[in-house]
Short mmCIF file of C-alpha atoms and ligand atoms in Angstrom, two decimals:
data_model
loop_
_atom_site.label_atom_id
_atom_site.label_comp_id
_atom_site.label_asym_id
_atom_site.label_seq_id
_atom_site.Cartn_x
_atom_site.Cartn_y
_atom_site.Cartn_z
CA MET A 1 -45.64 27.49 3.03
CA ILE A 2 -48.13 24.70 2.74
CA ASN A 3 -50.44 24.24 6.15
CA ILE A 4 -51.72 21.02 7.05
CA PRO A 5 -56.04 19.99 5.66
CA LYS A 6 -58.60 21.17 7.63
CA GLY A 7 -59.85 18.63 10.73
CA THR A 8 -56.05 17.37 10.61
CA LYS A 9 -54.16 17.25 13.62
CA ASP A 10 -50.11 15.91 13.19
CA VAL A 11 -48.64 13.84 16.38
CA LEU A 12 -45.76 15.20 17.26
CA PRO A 13 -42.46 13.27 18.87
CA GLN A 14 -43.32 14.79 21.41
CA GLU A 15 -46.34 14.03 22.15
CA SER A 16 -46.61 10.41 20.30
CA TYR A 17 -45.64 8.34 23.65
CA LYS A 18 -49.38 9.12 24.61
CA TRP A 19 -50.92 7.04 21.63
CA GLN A 20 -48.60 4.41 21.86
CA TYR A 21 -50.04 4.18 25.32
CA VAL A 22 -53.25 4.07 24.40
CA GLU A 23 -53.02 1.54 21.26
CA SER A 24 -51.00 -1.02 23.82
CA VAL A 25 -53.34 -0.91 26.43
CA ALA A 26 -55.85 -1.45 23.11
CA ARG A 27 -54.19 -4.12 21.97
CA GLU A 28 -53.60 -5.67 25.57
CA THR A 29 -57.39 -5.76 26.27
CA ALA A 30 -57.99 -7.33 23.10
CA ALA A 31 -55.26 -10.07 23.78
CA LEU A 32 -56.54 -10.50 27.32
CA PHE A 33 -59.89 -11.65 25.65
CA GLY A 34 -58.39 -13.52 22.99
CA VAL A 35 -58.96 -10.78 19.70
CA LYS A 36 -56.63 -10.65 17.38
CA GLU A 37 -55.57 -7.97 14.34
CA ILE A 38 -57.18 -7.52 11.84
CA ARG A 39 -55.43 -5.19 9.15
CA THR A 40 -57.56 -4.55 6.00
CA PRO A 41 -57.14 -1.20 3.34
CA THR A 42 -57.72 2.04 3.89
CA PHE A 43 -60.06 2.66 1.06
CA GLU A 44 -61.93 -0.01 -0.54
CA HIS A 45 -64.63 -0.01 -3.23
CA THR A 46 -66.81 3.37 -2.65
CA GLU A 47 -70.30 0.71 -2.84
CA LEU A 48 -68.56 -1.08 0.74
CA PHE A 49 -69.76 1.22 2.19
CA ASN A 50 -73.38 2.42 0.22
CA ARG A 51 -74.45 -0.63 1.12
CA GLY A 52 -72.77 -1.38 4.66
CA VAL A 53 -72.97 1.96 6.94
CA GLY A 54 -76.00 2.76 4.89
CA ASP A 55 -77.35 4.78 2.27
CA THR A 56 -79.99 6.90 4.77
CA THR A 57 -76.37 7.07 7.17
CA ASP A 58 -74.52 10.98 7.56
CA ILE A 59 -71.70 8.79 6.50
CA VAL A 60 -73.58 8.88 3.42
CA THR A 61 -75.23 10.95 2.75
CA LYS A 62 -72.46 13.49 3.28
CA GLU A 63 -69.22 12.09 5.16
CA MET A 64 -67.19 10.63 2.49
CA TYR A 65 -64.34 10.66 1.30
CA THR A 66 -65.00 9.44 -2.52
CA PHE A 67 -63.08 10.37 -5.60
CA LYS A 68 -62.63 7.99 -8.82
CA ASP A 69 -58.85 6.94 -9.25
CA LYS A 70 -56.80 6.75 -12.76
CA GLY A 71 -58.45 3.30 -13.52
CA ASP A 72 -62.12 5.26 -13.23
CA ARG A 73 -63.31 3.36 -10.66
CA SER A 74 -65.10 5.15 -7.07
CA ILE A 75 -62.97 4.96 -3.71
CA THR A 76 -63.46 5.68 -1.07
CA LEU A 77 -61.59 6.08 2.62
CA LYS A 78 -62.85 4.08 5.01
CA PRO A 79 -65.22 6.08 7.61
CA GLU A 80 -65.17 3.33 9.45
CA GLY A 81 -63.85 -0.36 10.83
CA THR A 82 -66.81 -2.64 10.09
CA ALA A 83 -67.58 -1.91 6.70
CA GLY A 84 -64.11 -3.48 6.12
CA ALA A 85 -63.50 -6.22 8.24
CA VAL A 86 -66.95 -7.52 6.92
CA ARG A 87 -65.74 -7.32 3.76
CA SER A 88 -62.63 -9.46 4.63
CA PHE A 89 -64.72 -11.92 6.61
CA VAL A 90 -67.07 -12.85 3.67
CA GLU A 91 -64.42 -12.97 0.94
CA ASN A 92 -62.02 -15.00 2.86
CA GLY A 93 -64.60 -17.74 3.90
CA MET A 94 -63.92 -17.20 7.37
CA TYR A 95 -67.22 -18.70 8.67
CA ASN A 96 -64.85 -21.70 7.33
CA GLY A 97 -62.90 -21.43 10.04
CA VAL A 98 -63.04 -20.97 13.78
CA LEU A 99 -65.82 -19.00 15.08
CA PRO A 100 -66.84 -17.15 15.99
CA ALA A 101 -64.11 -15.09 14.44
CA LYS A 102 -62.86 -12.07 16.84
CA MET A 103 -61.06 -9.43 15.79
CA TYR A 104 -60.16 -5.75 16.81
CA TYR A 105 -58.13 -3.02 14.32
CA ILE A 106 -56.08 0.18 15.13
CA ILE A 107 -57.16 2.26 11.97
CA PRO A 108 -57.65 6.43 10.71
CA ALA A 109 -60.62 7.23 9.62
CA PHE A 110 -62.00 9.68 6.56
CA ARG A 111 -65.82 11.13 7.67
CA TYR A 112 -65.63 15.49 6.08
CA GLU A 113 -67.29 16.59 8.82
CA ARG A 114 -67.13 20.33 10.51
CA PRO A 115 -64.16 20.30 12.75
CA GLN A 116 -64.72 20.74 16.28
CA ALA A 117 -62.94 19.87 19.29
CA GLY A 118 -62.69 16.10 19.76
CA ARG A 119 -64.25 15.77 16.07
CA LEU A 120 -62.07 15.24 12.79
CA ARG A 121 -62.08 15.14 9.59
CA GLU A 122 -59.36 12.11 9.77
CA PHE A 123 -59.99 10.29 13.24
CA HIS A 124 -58.82 7.24 14.87
CA GLN A 125 -60.49 4.52 16.18
CA PHE A 126 -59.49 1.14 18.08
CA GLY A 127 -62.73 -0.79 17.26
CA VAL A 128 -63.40 -4.66 17.57
CA GLU A 129 -65.42 -7.05 16.32
CA ILE A 130 -67.30 -10.32 16.79
CA PHE A 131 -68.70 -12.25 14.26
CA GLY A 132 -70.72 -16.18 14.25
CA ALA A 133 -72.23 -15.63 17.94
CA LYS A 134 -75.39 -14.75 18.40
CA GLY A 135 -75.81 -15.06 22.49
CA ALA A 136 -76.29 -12.02 24.49
CA GLN A 137 -73.05 -13.13 26.52
CA THR A 138 -71.53 -12.29 23.46
CA ASP A 139 -73.09 -8.95 22.97
CA ALA A 140 -72.12 -8.66 27.22
CA GLU A 141 -69.15 -9.50 26.23
CA ALA A 142 -68.09 -6.67 23.37
CA ILE A 143 -69.60 -4.54 26.48
CA LEU A 144 -67.07 -5.87 29.24
CA ILE A 145 -63.55 -5.71 26.59
CA ALA A 146 -64.79 -1.52 25.64
CA ASP A 147 -65.06 -1.29 29.62
CA SER A 148 -62.59 -3.17 30.71
CA LEU A 149 -59.68 -0.37 28.43
CA LEU A 150 -61.88 2.64 30.08
CA LYS A 151 -61.29 1.34 33.24
CA LYS A 152 -57.96 0.65 32.41
CA LEU A 153 -56.76 3.99 30.83
CA GLY A 154 -58.83 5.58 34.44
CA LEU A 155 -61.53 7.31 32.66
CA ASN A 156 -64.20 7.84 34.57
CA VAL A 157 -67.24 6.87 32.10
CA LYS A 158 -70.78 6.19 31.66
CA LEU A 159 -72.04 3.99 29.89
CA PHE A 160 -75.41 3.74 28.69
CA ILE A 161 -77.46 0.05 26.21
CA ASN A 162 -80.72 0.61 24.78
CA SER A 163 -82.05 -2.37 22.34
CA ILE A 164 -83.15 -1.01 18.60
CA GLY A 165 -84.87 -4.09 18.07
CA CYS A 166 -84.79 -6.20 14.64
CA PRO A 167 -86.19 -6.28 11.03
CA THR A 168 -89.39 -7.09 12.87
CA CYS A 169 -89.90 -5.53 15.66
CA ARG A 170 -88.75 -2.49 14.31
CA THR A 171 -91.53 -2.77 11.31
CA ALA A 172 -94.08 -1.71 14.28
CA TYR A 173 -91.59 0.36 15.70
CA ASN A 174 -91.18 2.85 12.25
CA LYS A 175 -94.82 3.71 12.00
CA ALA A 176 -95.19 4.30 15.30
CA LEU A 177 -92.46 6.69 14.61
CA LYS A 178 -94.17 8.32 12.11
CA GLU A 179 -97.30 8.93 13.74
CA PHE A 180 -95.62 10.17 16.33
CA PHE A 181 -93.30 12.74 14.17
CA ALA A 182 -96.25 13.46 11.58
CA PRO A 183 -97.74 16.32 13.56
CA HIS A 184 -94.56 17.63 14.25
CA LEU A 185 -92.80 17.40 10.87
CA ASP A 186 -92.72 21.84 10.06
CA GLY A 187 -90.39 21.90 13.54
CA LEU A 188 -88.34 19.22 12.22
CA CYS A 189 -85.15 20.12 10.13
CA TYR A 190 -84.60 19.24 6.76
CA ASP A 191 -82.51 16.13 7.55
CA CYS A 192 -85.21 14.67 9.80
CA LYS A 193 -87.68 15.44 6.65
CA THR A 194 -85.65 12.88 5.38
CA ARG A 195 -84.97 10.24 7.36
CA TYR A 196 -89.13 10.76 7.87
CA GLU A 197 -89.24 9.19 4.79
CA LYS A 198 -87.02 6.62 4.96
CA ASN A 199 -86.26 5.78 8.12
CA PRO A 200 -87.51 7.20 11.06
CA LEU A 201 -85.32 5.61 13.25
CA ARG A 202 -82.46 7.82 12.48
CA LEU A 203 -84.50 11.28 13.53
CA LEU A 204 -83.81 10.75 17.13
CA ASP A 205 -80.04 10.31 16.38
CA CYS A 206 -79.93 13.99 14.95
CA LYS A 207 -78.00 17.04 16.95
CA GLU A 208 -79.87 19.45 16.53
CA GLU A 209 -81.59 21.46 19.66
CA ASN A 210 -85.34 21.48 18.04
CA CYS A 211 -85.75 17.75 16.64
CA LYS A 212 -83.97 17.23 19.94
CA LYS A 213 -86.64 19.03 22.33
CA ILE A 214 -89.14 16.79 19.93
CA ASN A 215 -87.43 13.36 20.13
CA ALA A 216 -87.84 13.81 24.09
CA THR A 217 -90.94 12.30 23.93
CA ALA A 218 -91.15 9.84 21.37
CA PRO A 219 -92.12 6.50 21.88
CA SER A 220 -89.29 3.99 23.22
CA MET A 221 -88.73 1.28 21.23
CA LEU A 222 -88.10 -0.72 24.32
CA ASP A 223 -92.11 -0.30 24.15
CA TYR A 224 -92.14 -2.22 20.59
CA LEU A 225 -89.53 -4.76 21.38
CA CYS A 226 -90.95 -8.61 19.97
CA ASP A 227 -90.82 -11.58 22.74
CA GLU A 228 -86.87 -12.86 21.59
CA CYS A 229 -85.55 -8.95 21.34
CA LYS A 230 -87.23 -8.54 24.74
CA THR A 231 -85.43 -11.85 26.53
CA HIS A 232 -82.29 -11.65 24.83
CA PHE A 233 -82.05 -7.52 26.01
CA ASP A 234 -82.91 -9.07 29.64
CA GLU A 235 -79.80 -11.63 28.83
CA VAL A 236 -77.26 -8.94 28.53
CA LYS A 237 -78.63 -6.83 31.49
CA ALA A 238 -77.83 -10.07 33.52
CA CYS A 239 -74.56 -10.94 31.54
CA LEU A 240 -73.55 -6.85 32.93
CA ASP A 241 -75.17 -7.28 35.87
CA LEU A 242 -73.40 -10.54 37.65
CA ALA A 243 -70.19 -8.89 34.99
CA GLY A 244 -70.31 -6.01 37.73
CA VAL A 245 -70.95 -3.56 34.63
CA ALA A 246 -72.70 -0.39 35.80
CA TYR A 247 -74.75 0.47 32.93
CA GLU A 248 -78.09 3.27 32.28
CA ILE A 249 -80.70 2.04 29.60
CA ASP A 250 -81.22 5.16 27.25
CA THR A 251 -83.40 4.48 24.65
CA ARG A 252 -82.30 7.38 22.86
CA ILE A 253 -79.35 5.86 21.60
CA VAL A 254 -80.16 4.39 18.22
CA ARG A 255 -76.16 4.72 16.91
CA GLY A 256 -75.78 6.18 13.00
CA LEU A 257 -75.13 3.01 11.66
CA ASP A 258 -77.87 1.44 9.71
CA TYR A 259 -76.85 -1.93 10.14
CA TYR A 260 -77.12 -2.14 13.70
CA THR A 261 -79.80 -4.58 15.25
CA ARG A 262 -80.67 -5.17 18.92
CA THR A 263 -78.09 -4.10 21.41
CA VAL A 264 -76.93 -0.88 21.19
CA PHE A 265 -74.85 1.08 23.47
CA GLU A 266 -71.93 4.40 24.01
CA PHE A 267 -69.77 4.87 26.50
CA VAL A 268 -69.76 8.71 26.89
CA SER A 269 -67.80 11.02 28.75
CA THR A 270 -69.18 14.10 31.34
CA SER A 271 -66.44 16.13 30.96
CA ILE A 272 -66.29 16.67 27.52
CA GLY A 273 -69.66 17.97 26.36
CA ALA A 274 -70.78 17.51 23.15
CA GLN A 275 -68.24 14.95 21.47
CA GLY A 276 -68.85 12.93 25.03
CA THR A 277 -69.38 9.52 22.65
CA VAL A 278 -65.75 8.28 23.85
CA CYS A 279 -66.73 4.86 22.24
CA ALA A 280 -69.74 3.26 20.21
CA GLY A 281 -71.37 0.17 19.18
CA GLY A 282 -73.96 -2.79 19.19
CA ARG A 283 -75.27 -5.97 17.55
CA TYR A 284 -75.45 -5.86 13.82
CA ASP A 285 -77.35 -9.42 13.17
CA GLY A 286 -78.17 -8.08 9.13
CA LEU A 287 -75.01 -6.37 7.51
CA ILE A 288 -73.19 -10.03 7.41
CA GLU A 289 -75.35 -11.45 4.73
CA GLN A 290 -76.15 -7.30 3.56
CA LEU A 291 -72.60 -7.72 1.99
CA GLY A 292 -72.30 -10.95 0.22
CA GLY A 293 -72.20 -13.25 2.79
CA ASN A 294 -73.98 -16.31 4.88
CA PRO A 295 -76.04 -15.21 7.13
CA THR A 296 -73.46 -14.30 10.09
CA PRO A 297 -74.55 -12.61 13.27
CA ALA A 298 -71.80 -10.14 15.23
CA VAL A 299 -71.42 -7.40 17.47
CA GLY A 300 -68.87 -4.67 17.95
CA PHE A 301 -67.38 -1.03 18.32
CA ALA A 302 -65.01 1.42 17.96
CA ALA A 303 -63.71 4.04 20.65
CA GLY A 304 -62.64 7.41 19.32
CA LEU A 305 -58.63 7.18 20.18
CA GLU A 306 -58.98 11.06 19.80
CA ARG A 307 -61.79 11.76 22.32
CA LEU A 308 -60.18 9.48 24.57
CA LEU A 309 -57.09 11.21 24.57
CA ILE A 310 -58.72 14.72 25.35
CA VAL A 311 -60.91 12.78 28.46
CA MET A 312 -57.59 11.09 29.46
CA GLU A 313 -55.99 14.77 29.74
CA GLN A 314 -59.19 16.47 31.16
CA THR A 315 -59.19 14.46 33.59
CA GLY A 316 -55.65 14.54 34.66
CA VAL A 317 -54.64 10.94 34.21
CA GLU A 318 -50.85 10.42 33.95
CA ILE A 319 -49.41 8.99 30.85
CA PRO A 320 -46.32 6.52 31.61
CA GLU A 321 -43.24 8.40 29.62
CA PRO A 322 -41.02 7.00 27.55
CA ASN A 323 -37.51 6.31 29.19
CA LYS A 324 -35.08 8.96 29.20
CA PRO A 325 -31.72 8.02 27.46
CA THR A 326 -29.00 6.53 29.98
CA ALA A 327 -26.03 8.14 28.53
CA TYR A 328 -25.07 10.59 26.66
CA ILE A 329 -21.31 10.88 25.83
CA ALA A 330 -19.37 13.63 24.70
CA GLY A 331 -16.64 14.28 23.15
CA MET A 332 -14.62 16.80 23.09
CA ASP A 333 -12.97 17.04 19.70
CA GLY A 334 -11.44 15.07 16.65
CA ASP A 335 -10.69 11.81 17.92
CA CYS A 336 -12.74 12.18 20.90
CA ARG A 337 -16.16 12.92 18.63
CA LYS A 338 -14.65 9.78 17.40
CA LYS A 339 -14.21 7.32 20.88
CA ALA A 340 -17.83 8.90 21.87
CA PHE A 341 -19.15 7.71 18.41
CA GLU A 342 -18.13 4.22 19.06
CA ILE A 343 -18.50 4.03 22.85
CA ALA A 344 -22.17 5.05 21.87
CA ASN A 345 -22.94 2.09 19.07
CA ALA A 346 -21.12 -0.65 21.71
CA LEU A 347 -23.87 0.38 24.24
CA ARG A 348 -26.70 0.01 21.88
CA ALA A 349 -25.56 -2.98 20.87
CA ALA A 350 -25.65 -4.45 23.80
CA GLY A 351 -29.39 -2.59 24.73
CA ILE A 352 -28.10 0.71 26.19
CA GLN A 353 -29.65 4.07 25.17
CA ALA A 354 -27.00 5.89 24.25
CA GLU A 355 -26.98 9.32 22.32
CA ILE A 356 -23.67 11.83 21.25
CA ASP A 357 -23.63 14.93 19.79
CA HIS A 358 -24.41 15.71 15.84
CA MET A 359 -24.42 19.90 16.70
CA GLU A 360 -20.56 20.54 17.05
CA ARG A 361 -21.05 21.58 19.67
CA SER A 362 -18.80 22.98 22.88
CA VAL A 363 -18.65 20.10 25.78
CA LYS A 364 -20.39 22.76 28.26
CA ALA A 365 -23.14 22.60 25.48
CA GLN A 366 -23.44 19.04 25.23
CA PHE A 367 -23.54 18.69 28.57
CA LYS A 368 -26.28 21.37 28.72
CA TYR A 369 -28.43 19.22 26.09
CA ALA A 370 -28.01 15.59 27.65
CA ASP A 371 -30.63 18.02 30.45
CA LYS A 372 -32.55 19.33 28.80
CA ILE A 373 -33.31 15.49 26.96
CA GLY A 374 -33.04 13.97 30.74
CA ALA A 375 -30.23 11.77 30.02
CA LYS A 376 -29.51 9.76 33.24
CA TYR A 377 -25.65 9.65 32.71
CA VAL A 378 -23.22 12.15 30.91
CA ALA A 379 -19.51 10.62 30.34
CA VAL A 380 -17.54 13.12 28.75
CA ILE A 381 -13.34 12.15 26.94
CA GLY A 382 -11.27 14.60 25.77
CA GLY A 383 -7.82 14.90 25.28
CA ASN A 384 -6.49 13.17 28.96
CA GLU A 385 -9.62 10.20 29.09
CA LEU A 386 -8.42 9.12 25.47
CA SER A 387 -4.94 8.77 27.04
CA ASP A 388 -5.75 6.96 29.64
CA GLY A 389 -8.47 4.77 27.52
CA ALA A 390 -10.98 5.53 31.35
CA MET A 391 -14.08 7.99 30.71
CA ASN A 392 -15.16 10.45 33.63
CA VAL A 393 -19.01 9.64 34.31
CA LYS A 394 -21.12 11.89 36.19
CA ASN A 395 -24.13 11.03 37.98
CA MET A 396 -26.74 13.55 37.17
CA ALA A 397 -29.10 12.70 39.02
CA THR A 398 -26.12 13.01 42.03
CA GLY A 399 -23.80 14.55 40.82
CA GLU A 400 -20.95 11.91 41.62
CA SER A 401 -18.27 11.24 38.76
CA GLU A 402 -16.58 7.90 38.81
CA LYS A 403 -13.93 6.97 36.38
CA VAL A 404 -15.17 3.91 34.05
CA ALA A 405 -12.70 2.57 31.06
CA PHE A 406 -13.90 2.30 27.82
CA GLU A 407 -13.69 -1.39 27.38
CA ASN A 408 -16.45 -1.84 29.85
CA ALA A 409 -18.60 0.53 29.10
CA ALA A 410 -21.46 -1.39 28.50
CA ALA A 411 -21.07 -3.20 31.68
CA TYR A 412 -21.44 -0.27 33.34
CA PHE A 413 -24.21 0.65 32.34
CA GLN A 414 -26.39 -2.33 32.08
CA ASN A 415 -29.58 -1.94 34.52
CA LYS A 416 -28.19 1.18 35.22
P1 LIG B 1 -71.02 11.04 17.41
O1 LIG B 1 -72.48 11.03 17.12
O2 LIG B 1 -70.27 11.76 17.62
O3 LIG B 1 -70.80 12.13 15.57
P2 LIG B 1 -71.07 8.96 16.03
O4 LIG B 1 -71.89 8.01 16.08
O5 LIG B 1 -70.86 10.03 14.20
O6 LIG B 1 -70.32 9.67 16.65
P3 LIG B 1 -69.20 6.51 15.45
O7 LIG B 1 -69.54 5.88 14.18
O8 LIG B 1 -70.03 4.82 16.88
O9 LIG B 1 -69.71 8.11 15.74
O10 LIG B 1 -67.41 6.29 15.66
C1 LIG B 1 -67.34 5.12 17.25
C2 LIG B 1 -66.66 6.24 17.88
O11 LIG B 1 -65.61 6.76 16.85
C3 LIG B 1 -67.30 7.56 18.03
O12 LIG B 1 -67.69 6.83 19.35
C4 LIG B 1 -66.23 8.99 18.82
O13 LIG B 1 -65.43 8.18 19.84
C5 LIG B 1 -65.55 8.54 17.31
N1 LIG B 1 -65.80 9.58 16.10
C6 LIG B 1 -66.44 9.40 15.04
N2 LIG B 1 -66.37 10.25 14.29
C7 LIG B 1 -65.59 10.84 14.78
C8 LIG B 1 -65.21 12.19 14.83
N3 LIG B 1 -65.29 13.01 13.16
N4 LIG B 1 -63.58 12.16 14.41
C9 LIG B 1 -63.39 12.38 16.24
N5 LIG B 1 -63.31 11.08 16.43
C10 LIG B 1 -64.46 10.26 15.81
MG1 LIG B 2 -70.36 11.25 12.93
#
């Protein structure tokens, strides 16, 4: 017996409709904002993520699925969607096309993490990226796309926003952070000691209890914003106010990725403890240039589909179930079963959902099965029906039966 790999999950046939529902709402929401789908490979050159996610991040330092292919190239399964979208934007010269370039994706993402509820090694993201627009309205629009998705899904989540400034104001902030953390170095976790040297901003993102305690009194980036970054952040807030979207400022949000600038945000559910962040994103004006493109501002977010589904489940959001079969055609034996096969095919050709027996069951057992799968009507074809050229159709909800000529079957079931 070979088991499923740790940290992965099957989506079984009887539950896949929940995924399809979330995905279709995500696609509809994207369409409302004029955002089109991009599809990029599941694996990329490792270098893309080293440079694009940042080599001081948890993702790059310890979570990537990296291997050598048979041509001795270093390949990585994508741990997130932004780097691939940016690579494609640059490689396809999209800055010469229509700007802003607005795109979304629904992808599997791979991270070697310690599996927990809402934390998997293969998980799925709905992500949106907007390339080429630098104004605060665009940040607000990215947040609004996420907000309207979450509202359509019926989720009650809180929006937290922050600004982490630009390279100019962050230099001063990093210095202040280092001064603040210097006397606390002994109390920090092993990772944070490295972060202190390489990228002090990352210290604020640590999930260790002790580090979080120390972080609580760390200086706030908002006190170090340059005038332009401050104005930008004020405008984002004003746009959200205008849109009637409630938010709180949380100066601890820095995001796990290195390429963010200015606005960062998270939507957090209060109903699932530790893995409550269902959606996260922000502006990353430096990334496209860092990946070899012309300097291009960008903003985006990604929502974790597993976490959305967990929150929906826990808060009792009802997901519309798929349609049940309209007709089940039960054939008694031999020629009757052939007729059932023929009629079911005619019904499907007319767009009517129909099923027949594949298990050589008796008519009684077929009725039981039809009831189990929720068929709305069961038609029975026995010897008499075959010679009459009409089948006996039972309405499973009312129990009433009537005769329907074989040739009228499609017309009868249409719109039932
Ligand atoms: P966390 O702080 O929870 O580790 P992150 O900062 O690593 O999250 P992002 O890289 O911003 O997460 O990914 C965006 C979203 O993808 C997260 O908000 C979350 O909903 C989801 N996500 C991230 N990692 C996982 C995972 N291992 N399993 C399931 N969902 C995940
Ligand atoms: Mg993470």
